[in-house]
Amino acid sequence: MILVRSGLMVPAHDAPAIVDGAVAVSGETIGDIGTYEELAARYPDAQVMGGDQFLLIPGLINGHGHGRGLSSFQRGALDNTLESWIWDTRKSKPLPVYDDVSYCAAKLLKSGVTTTMHNHILTGAFPPEQEFYDAIRAYKDAGMRVLFCPGIRNDNPLVYGDNKGFFASLPEHVQAALSSPPPLSAEDYFIKVRALHSNYHSPMCRIGLGPIGPQWCTKDLLQEIRRTARELEAPIHIHSLESVLQKIHGLTALGKSHIRFMEDIGFLGPEVVLAHGVWVTEDDIRLIAETGAGVTHQPSSNLRLRSGIAPVFRMLQAGIRVGLGLDGQGINDNDDFVQEMKLCHLLHRIPSLELNSPHLSARQVFKMATETNASLLGFGPAIGRLEPGRCADLVLLDFKKMRYPYTDPAHDPIDVLLHRGSGAHVHTVMVSGRVIVEAGKVLTIEEEAIAAHLAEAASRPRIENERKLARAIDELKRHVIRYYGIWPKKVTKELYFRINSRIDGFL
Ligand SMILES: [Zn+2]
């Protein structure tokens, strides 16, 4: 038995703070919670860790990511609109997956994340099963909990819409550079997902399905994914309505919103999690709420890729489970999940003439980052709260440092965390009863050695084929920009963006 001791403990988003709170950890689970005095009397032989300078909270959960150790910016892609930026990311040299994911896991763990969702987008440089295996092994070796969703796309490889016509309009040398087959067929995808599920499904690793987006998957593929997910009782994570061009694609090519389209083909349901949802309408919000699907919000990513601001508060008011994710695009490019919580909190402070009108509270953000994400990632009641019987996933933050030299003790500690905290305050992280981070250092990962491998792999000169591809992509981008350049004309109403506005009748 281990007693984890704190000066203040917040066991869950809806629980009051407990002064001198402590958790009794028995093996991999939480055996008891209470004040330190109570637990010390109950378990006199227990080993004690922590102390009264710490804030103790449940392990944080990253609701959406791709396991990238080096960010897309570090690898050469300057932030821009999604449909332009995505091509720049494809010019990056492939990195060894194990090292990349390990480094990402280290960054997340150091900011208090004990569970993450990993949507794996294949690099194409290695056999798919090797990439999947290396990524899962990286989390296992790190001692981090993961929902692993292998990615798949089989439609609209170049632009949303008429790809044949678009491809035919490209110069021949650009066509030649882009004609390599997709790394994984839809048929092989299901074989690999089932194999991953039977080999790796465990309390530390769940296997989900990761269709990259409704515009990037055929209807048949989406329907097969839904059937497989039901059979395996696995979550589905899909990017949806991240950009305004995706919204226009739905309205013009399909005659309806992507959300309505997914509902019409029987895809939406409680296992489905929509990443982003920036461009949803009131009708979409109603539909998501009715079907029980969830949404993850990636505020930094949405700002950096010029996607906009999702109507998170409105979705929460409609009863939708909205979680929070980093998407590997944190505001400081460092995957600091505490900062992401802070940004989420600040972005949804809706302007109002009513001085005390409702807006997103720090406790609601805390719920998104803990219990809601636990549900969206398919771990349900196993994690997300410090409660007897749940997994012993917890974080001690240096509260003394966070409040230095003085912060009014009347504030709720979660308000203090979101006003003054950052990943730098994370001191100890425990996952499944095992200490993974101690004094801010990850014990399970040789961070410096892995960083050196990554720097070496990223800095080598491009080989001839890579140079050719990079040149072709630069040329392709000009055609992509031209293709979408006429799209605003497809929109009948004025196209504008109003932060946090109600969006009835918009577009
Ligand atoms: Zn993503």
XYZ file of C-alpha atoms and ligand atoms in Angstrom:
508
model
C 0.000 0.000 0.000
C 1.236 3.508 -0.908
C -0.247 6.693 0.542
C -0.019 9.620 -1.874
C -0.220 12.726 0.260
C -1.104 16.314 -0.718
C -1.850 19.741 0.742
C -5.013 19.888 -1.380
C -6.685 17.129 -3.348
C -9.388 17.506 -5.994
C -10.577 13.933 -6.553
C -12.931 14.787 -9.439
C -14.385 17.685 -11.436
C -17.545 17.710 -9.300
C -15.936 17.052 -5.927
C -14.848 19.684 -3.419
C -11.160 20.089 -2.620
C -9.967 18.121 0.412
C -7.360 19.795 2.612
C -4.465 17.413 3.377
C -6.130 14.887 1.075
C -4.533 11.545 0.301
C -5.053 8.471 -1.833
C -4.235 4.936 -0.756
C -2.923 2.976 -3.725
C -3.104 -0.776 -3.659
C -1.312 -2.375 -6.609
C -2.720 -0.857 -9.793
C -5.858 0.624 -8.262
C -7.047 3.175 -5.766
C -7.979 1.458 -2.517
C -9.158 4.408 -0.476
C -9.283 8.206 -0.357
C -9.647 10.666 2.512
C -7.515 12.983 4.578
C -3.921 11.988 5.210
C -4.654 11.721 8.918
C -7.516 9.268 8.368
C -5.592 7.113 5.892
C -2.355 7.125 7.930
C -4.341 5.809 10.908
C -6.061 3.185 8.741
C -2.878 2.024 6.971
C -0.027 2.566 9.458
C 2.428 0.391 7.490
C 1.888 2.116 4.138
C 4.758 3.769 2.318
C 4.147 7.555 2.041
C 4.945 9.791 -0.921
C 4.041 13.391 -1.810
C 3.691 16.119 0.795
C 1.759 19.199 1.811
C 3.151 21.448 -0.961
C 1.323 19.427 -3.635
C -2.016 19.605 -5.404
C -3.292 16.092 -6.133
C -5.594 15.517 -9.116
C -6.637 12.581 -11.311
C -4.349 11.851 -14.268
C -5.176 14.116 -17.211
C -6.361 12.553 -20.470
C -5.427 13.820 -23.927
C -8.512 13.299 -26.073
C -6.898 13.562 -29.491
C -3.377 13.236 -30.875
C -1.129 11.567 -33.400
C 1.890 10.683 -31.241
C 4.305 13.116 -32.823
C 7.462 13.710 -30.827
C 8.773 16.376 -33.179
C 5.998 18.762 -34.146
C 5.041 19.478 -37.742
C 6.526 22.960 -37.285
C 9.839 21.530 -36.069
C 9.844 19.284 -39.128
C 9.384 22.180 -41.548
C 5.641 22.830 -41.973
C 4.686 26.392 -41.103
C 1.150 26.696 -39.711
C -1.389 27.604 -42.362
C -4.895 26.626 -43.405
C -5.379 22.855 -43.078
C -5.655 22.124 -46.810
C -2.359 23.901 -47.515
C -0.462 22.869 -44.348
C -1.297 19.201 -44.787
C 0.795 19.125 -47.965
C 3.747 20.739 -46.224
C 3.630 18.019 -43.578
C 4.002 15.454 -46.369
C 7.359 16.946 -47.332
C 8.790 15.952 -43.929
C 11.291 13.130 -43.814
C 9.954 10.038 -42.022
C 11.067 9.582 -38.422
C 11.481 6.275 -36.595
C 8.007 5.696 -35.153
C 9.124 4.229 -31.819
C 11.354 7.248 -31.039
C 8.806 9.782 -32.267
C 5.995 8.325 -30.155
C 8.262 7.846 -27.099
C 9.262 11.500 -27.222
C 5.631 12.539 -27.550
C 4.710 10.327 -24.593
C 7.459 11.953 -22.514
C 6.116 15.453 -23.244
C 2.571 14.407 -22.380
C 3.565 12.605 -19.177
C 5.560 15.647 -18.034
C 2.432 17.780 -18.324
C 0.347 15.388 -16.248
C -1.213 13.278 -19.017
C -1.564 9.636 -17.993
C -3.767 8.486 -20.911
C -3.724 9.605 -24.512
C -5.613 8.945 -27.714
C -3.329 8.177 -30.642
C -4.770 8.340 -34.158
C -1.964 6.850 -36.204
C -1.491 8.372 -39.633
C 0.843 6.109 -41.574
C 4.095 7.686 -42.745
C 4.198 5.257 -45.692
C 7.936 4.748 -45.095
C 7.551 1.526 -43.099
C 5.180 -1.478 -43.306
C 1.883 -0.516 -41.595
C 2.024 -3.308 -39.017
C 5.525 -2.218 -38.009
C 4.369 1.380 -37.501
C 1.383 0.255 -35.420
C 3.479 -2.150 -33.390
C 6.278 0.390 -32.775
C 3.802 3.040 -31.627
C 2.010 0.702 -29.218
C 5.344 -0.580 -27.886
C 6.456 3.019 -27.245
C 3.440 3.644 -24.969
C 3.882 0.275 -23.282
C 7.558 0.982 -22.527
C 6.662 4.505 -21.352
C 4.052 3.039 -18.979
C 1.333 5.253 -20.427
C -2.290 4.313 -21.080
C -3.457 4.698 -24.688
C -6.419 4.400 -26.991
C -4.736 3.474 -30.255
C -6.759 4.156 -33.412
C -5.016 3.155 -36.652
C -5.818 5.736 -39.324
C -7.361 4.963 -42.712
C -8.379 7.024 -45.733
C -9.398 5.834 -49.168
C -11.079 8.787 -50.865
C -10.322 12.311 -52.073
C -6.524 11.939 -51.926
C -5.726 15.355 -53.388
C -8.663 17.718 -52.908
C -12.245 17.466 -51.703
C -14.347 16.742 -54.796
C -13.436 15.743 -58.348
C -10.016 14.141 -57.861
C -9.878 12.550 -61.329
C -10.418 15.903 -63.011
C -8.012 17.629 -60.652
C -5.312 14.986 -61.198
C -5.722 15.278 -64.976
C -5.159 19.041 -64.711
C -1.729 18.587 -63.094
C 1.570 18.642 -65.022
C 2.849 15.135 -65.827
C 5.894 15.273 -63.554
C 3.665 16.249 -60.606
C 1.301 13.381 -61.442
C 4.250 10.973 -61.535
C 5.539 12.100 -58.122
C 2.108 11.669 -56.541
C 1.087 8.342 -58.009
C 2.300 6.021 -55.240
C -0.499 3.765 -53.899
C -1.964 4.383 -50.429
C 0.023 2.573 -47.696
C -2.978 0.510 -46.563
C -6.049 -0.757 -48.420
C -9.460 -0.739 -46.751
C -9.485 -4.550 -46.830
C -6.117 -4.839 -45.089
C -7.165 -2.216 -42.580
C -9.775 -4.442 -40.978
C -7.415 -7.413 -40.868
C -4.840 -5.265 -39.077
C -7.341 -3.693 -36.680
C -8.632 -7.123 -35.658
C -5.072 -8.421 -35.195
C -4.171 -5.402 -33.042
C -7.342 -5.875 -31.035
C -6.674 -9.549 -30.310
C -2.969 -8.965 -29.528
C -2.941 -5.723 -27.550
C -6.386 -4.971 -26.099
C -5.837 -4.584 -22.332
C -6.545 -2.149 -19.479
C -3.448 -0.155 -20.577
C -4.182 -0.211 -24.310
C -7.490 -0.104 -26.080
C -7.759 -0.445 -29.836
C -10.171 1.847 -31.656
C -10.825 2.776 -35.281
C -9.516 5.956 -36.872
C -11.123 6.931 -40.194
C -9.321 10.192 -40.934
C -12.425 12.156 -41.952
C -15.794 11.719 -43.693
C -14.444 13.466 -46.810
C -11.478 11.089 -46.891
C -13.392 7.805 -46.591
C -15.943 6.188 -48.860
C -19.419 5.508 -47.557
C -18.748 1.733 -47.678
C -15.589 2.117 -45.617
C -17.354 4.220 -42.975
C -20.178 1.698 -42.716
C -17.766 -1.226 -42.379
C -15.877 0.713 -39.692
C -19.121 1.207 -37.781
C -19.965 -2.508 -38.005
C -16.471 -3.526 -36.870
C -16.501 -1.024 -34.003
C -19.803 -2.405 -32.733
C -18.518 -5.956 -32.937
C -15.256 -5.134 -31.103
C -16.987 -2.652 -28.755
C -14.327 -0.189 -29.825
C -14.499 3.603 -30.095
C -14.246 5.403 -33.440
C -12.382 8.712 -33.625
C -12.866 10.720 -36.821
C -11.838 14.285 -37.717
C -14.984 16.216 -38.629
C -15.759 19.728 -39.801
C -12.320 20.945 -38.873
C -12.159 23.522 -41.678
C -14.656 25.694 -43.501
C -13.738 24.010 -46.802
C -14.889 20.700 -45.337
C -18.187 22.333 -44.478
C -18.561 23.680 -48.019
C -17.655 20.235 -49.418
C -20.541 18.673 -47.512
C -23.060 21.290 -48.549
C -22.065 21.326 -52.223
C -20.872 17.769 -53.021
C -23.225 15.853 -50.719
C -26.035 18.395 -50.437
C -25.869 18.254 -46.662
C -23.595 18.772 -43.696
C -21.002 16.060 -43.053
C -22.717 15.420 -39.713
C -26.106 14.862 -41.411
C -24.373 12.672 -44.016
C -22.773 10.480 -41.321
C -26.111 10.140 -39.556
C -27.912 9.260 -42.827
C -25.510 6.381 -43.511
C -25.979 5.017 -39.977
C -22.519 5.996 -38.816
C -23.136 8.221 -35.789
C -23.634 6.775 -32.324
C -22.273 6.858 -28.778
C -19.019 5.130 -29.796
C -18.231 7.833 -32.342
C -16.069 10.798 -31.399
C -15.797 13.742 -33.757
C -12.498 15.589 -33.533
C -12.801 19.388 -33.921
C -16.414 20.136 -34.926
C -15.437 23.762 -35.553
C -17.971 24.368 -38.321
C -21.072 22.661 -36.930
C -24.496 24.259 -37.282
C -27.328 24.261 -34.756
C -28.831 21.336 -36.684
C -25.510 19.453 -36.449
C -25.343 20.120 -32.707
C -28.867 18.741 -32.268
C -27.980 15.656 -34.290
C -24.745 14.971 -32.385
C -26.611 15.311 -29.089
C -29.445 13.012 -30.240
C -27.104 10.257 -31.416
C -24.949 10.423 -28.272
C -21.750 10.972 -30.276
C -18.946 12.912 -28.608
C -16.654 15.719 -29.725
C -13.056 16.559 -28.873
C -11.964 20.166 -28.899
C -8.415 21.071 -29.992
C -8.232 24.831 -29.377
C -4.536 25.394 -30.196
C -4.684 23.311 -33.345
C -7.773 25.197 -34.505
C -6.039 28.531 -33.999
C -2.766 27.454 -35.546
C -4.375 25.926 -38.649
C -6.708 28.903 -39.028
C -9.707 26.624 -38.587
C -11.574 28.872 -36.174
C -13.126 28.436 -32.758
C -15.522 25.567 -32.108
C -18.801 26.447 -30.330
C -17.796 24.366 -27.324
C -20.000 26.020 -24.739
C -23.030 25.691 -26.986
C -22.284 21.990 -27.543
C -21.959 21.434 -23.787
C -25.258 23.226 -23.223
C -26.844 20.848 -25.740
C -25.669 17.898 -23.607
C -22.863 16.726 -25.893
C -19.850 15.078 -24.269
C -17.048 17.443 -25.281
C -13.467 16.454 -24.461
C -10.144 18.191 -24.947
C -7.120 17.296 -27.061
C -3.754 18.652 -28.119
C -3.582 17.224 -31.652
C 0.217 17.652 -31.401
C -0.321 21.351 -32.102
C -0.161 22.948 -28.643
C -0.025 26.715 -28.381
C 3.681 26.697 -27.452
C 4.458 23.767 -29.756
C 5.408 21.734 -26.674
C 2.372 19.502 -25.946
C 1.741 21.121 -22.552
C -1.709 19.833 -21.669
C -2.186 22.198 -18.708
C -1.672 25.123 -21.074
C -4.171 23.584 -23.470
C -6.721 23.470 -20.650
C -5.967 27.109 -19.931
C -6.421 28.119 -23.567
C -9.707 26.226 -23.731
C -10.877 28.037 -20.623
C -9.970 31.456 -22.032
C -11.376 30.905 -25.524
C -14.897 30.185 -24.367
C -15.446 33.160 -22.117
C -18.370 34.287 -24.186
C -18.909 38.054 -24.340
C -22.220 39.161 -22.898
C -24.164 42.196 -21.733
C -25.392 40.155 -18.768
C -22.593 40.481 -16.254
C -23.007 37.055 -14.710
C -24.024 35.099 -17.790
C -22.829 31.485 -18.027
C -19.531 30.701 -19.724
C -17.078 27.833 -19.639
C -15.783 27.384 -16.087
C -12.426 25.972 -15.013
C -14.243 22.997 -13.478
C -15.960 22.282 -16.806
C -12.575 22.305 -18.553
C -11.279 19.954 -15.840
C -14.216 17.636 -16.557
C -13.436 17.704 -20.305
C -9.810 16.754 -19.545
C -10.663 13.949 -17.124
C -14.025 12.199 -16.890
C -15.365 13.165 -20.317
C -12.179 12.126 -22.079
C -12.211 8.853 -20.108
C -15.630 8.171 -21.592
C -14.706 9.305 -25.131
C -11.613 7.107 -25.152
C -13.616 4.060 -24.118
C -12.089 3.680 -20.651
C -15.367 4.703 -19.011
C -15.396 4.398 -15.234
C -11.862 2.935 -15.013
C -10.120 6.331 -14.979
C -10.890 10.069 -14.767
C -11.584 10.330 -11.015
C -9.740 9.502 -7.807
C -12.135 6.946 -6.439
C -11.732 3.515 -4.797
C -11.705 0.831 -7.478
C -10.491 3.103 -10.290
C -6.990 2.819 -11.777
C -4.339 4.624 -9.751
C -3.626 7.321 -12.374
C -2.792 10.553 -10.586
C -0.713 13.710 -10.674
C 1.005 15.753 -7.976
C 1.638 19.380 -8.969
C 3.838 21.776 -7.034
C 1.073 23.982 -5.671
C 3.428 26.005 -3.523
C 5.342 27.096 -6.619
C 2.108 27.687 -8.554
C 0.808 30.033 -5.838
C 4.166 31.739 -5.127
C 4.589 34.203 -3.470
C 0.903 34.476 -2.583
C -2.421 33.503 -4.097
C -5.678 33.927 -2.219
C -6.480 30.534 -0.629
C -10.203 31.209 -1.168
C -9.803 30.347 -4.877
C -10.794 26.884 -5.997
C -7.553 24.967 -6.745
C -8.738 24.190 -10.290
C -9.123 27.933 -10.901
C -5.578 28.367 -9.589
C -4.382 25.554 -11.886
C -5.924 27.175 -14.972
C -4.828 30.707 -14.070
C -1.298 30.051 -12.829
C -0.374 26.476 -13.710
C 1.575 24.884 -16.543
C 3.173 21.533 -17.224
C 6.285 22.840 -15.468
C 4.448 22.447 -12.138
C 3.937 18.713 -12.630
C 6.127 16.925 -10.096
C 4.973 13.306 -9.874
C 2.861 11.227 -12.227
C 1.567 7.779 -11.395
C -0.045 5.478 -13.948
C -1.685 2.266 -12.811
C 0.028 2.513 -9.428
C 3.491 2.968 -10.941
C 5.486 6.191 -10.575
C 6.392 7.257 -14.119
C 7.429 10.878 -13.529
C 9.358 11.932 -10.439
C 10.521 15.494 -9.753
C 9.450 16.381 -13.321
C 11.635 13.687 -14.894
C 10.254 10.751 -16.873
C 11.720 7.582 -15.368
C 10.756 5.199 -18.160
C 12.098 7.039 -21.211
C 15.688 7.933 -22.105
C 14.546 11.344 -23.264
C 17.894 12.814 -24.244
C 19.002 9.777 -26.232
C 15.658 9.660 -28.038
C 15.787 13.396 -28.758
C 19.237 12.911 -30.273
C 17.978 10.062 -32.537
C 15.086 12.217 -33.697
C 17.288 15.242 -34.384
C 19.630 13.050 -36.402
C 16.807 11.481 -38.440
C 15.157 14.862 -39.066
C 18.359 16.657 -40.066
C 19.731 14.252 -42.660
C 19.693 15.629 -46.223
C 16.759 14.544 -48.395
C 17.451 11.696 -50.802
C 16.662 12.217 -54.516
C 13.114 10.801 -54.350
C 12.294 12.962 -51.339
C 13.625 16.054 -53.132
C 11.469 15.218 -56.143
C 8.399 14.763 -53.954
C 9.020 18.045 -52.094
C 9.331 19.946 -55.410
C 6.176 18.274 -56.742
C 4.259 19.181 -53.584
C 5.321 22.831 -53.848
C 3.974 22.855 -57.394
C 0.864 20.905 -56.422
C 0.045 23.416 -53.704
C -0.339 26.157 -56.308
C -2.946 24.001 -58.089
C -4.687 23.173 -54.795
C -4.936 26.874 -53.958
C -6.356 27.561 -57.422
C -8.865 24.695 -57.032
C -10.247 25.991 -53.752
C -9.948 29.643 -54.859
C -13.366 29.523 -56.489
C -15.063 27.817 -53.544
C -16.221 30.933 -51.707
C -18.373 31.589 -54.811
C -20.183 28.331 -54.033
C -21.445 29.876 -50.839
C -24.628 31.842 -51.236
C -24.463 33.814 -48.012
C -21.667 36.082 -46.902
C -18.769 34.055 -45.529
C -17.490 35.448 -42.304
C -16.350 34.257 -38.950
C -17.770 35.467 -35.679
C -16.054 34.180 -32.584
C -18.360 32.134 -30.382
C -21.428 33.318 -32.213
C -24.584 31.320 -32.501
C -24.456 29.988 -35.985
C -28.093 29.464 -36.953
C -28.516 30.116 -40.647
C -24.789 30.567 -41.062
C -23.787 29.588 -44.614
Zn -5.838 15.253 -35.539
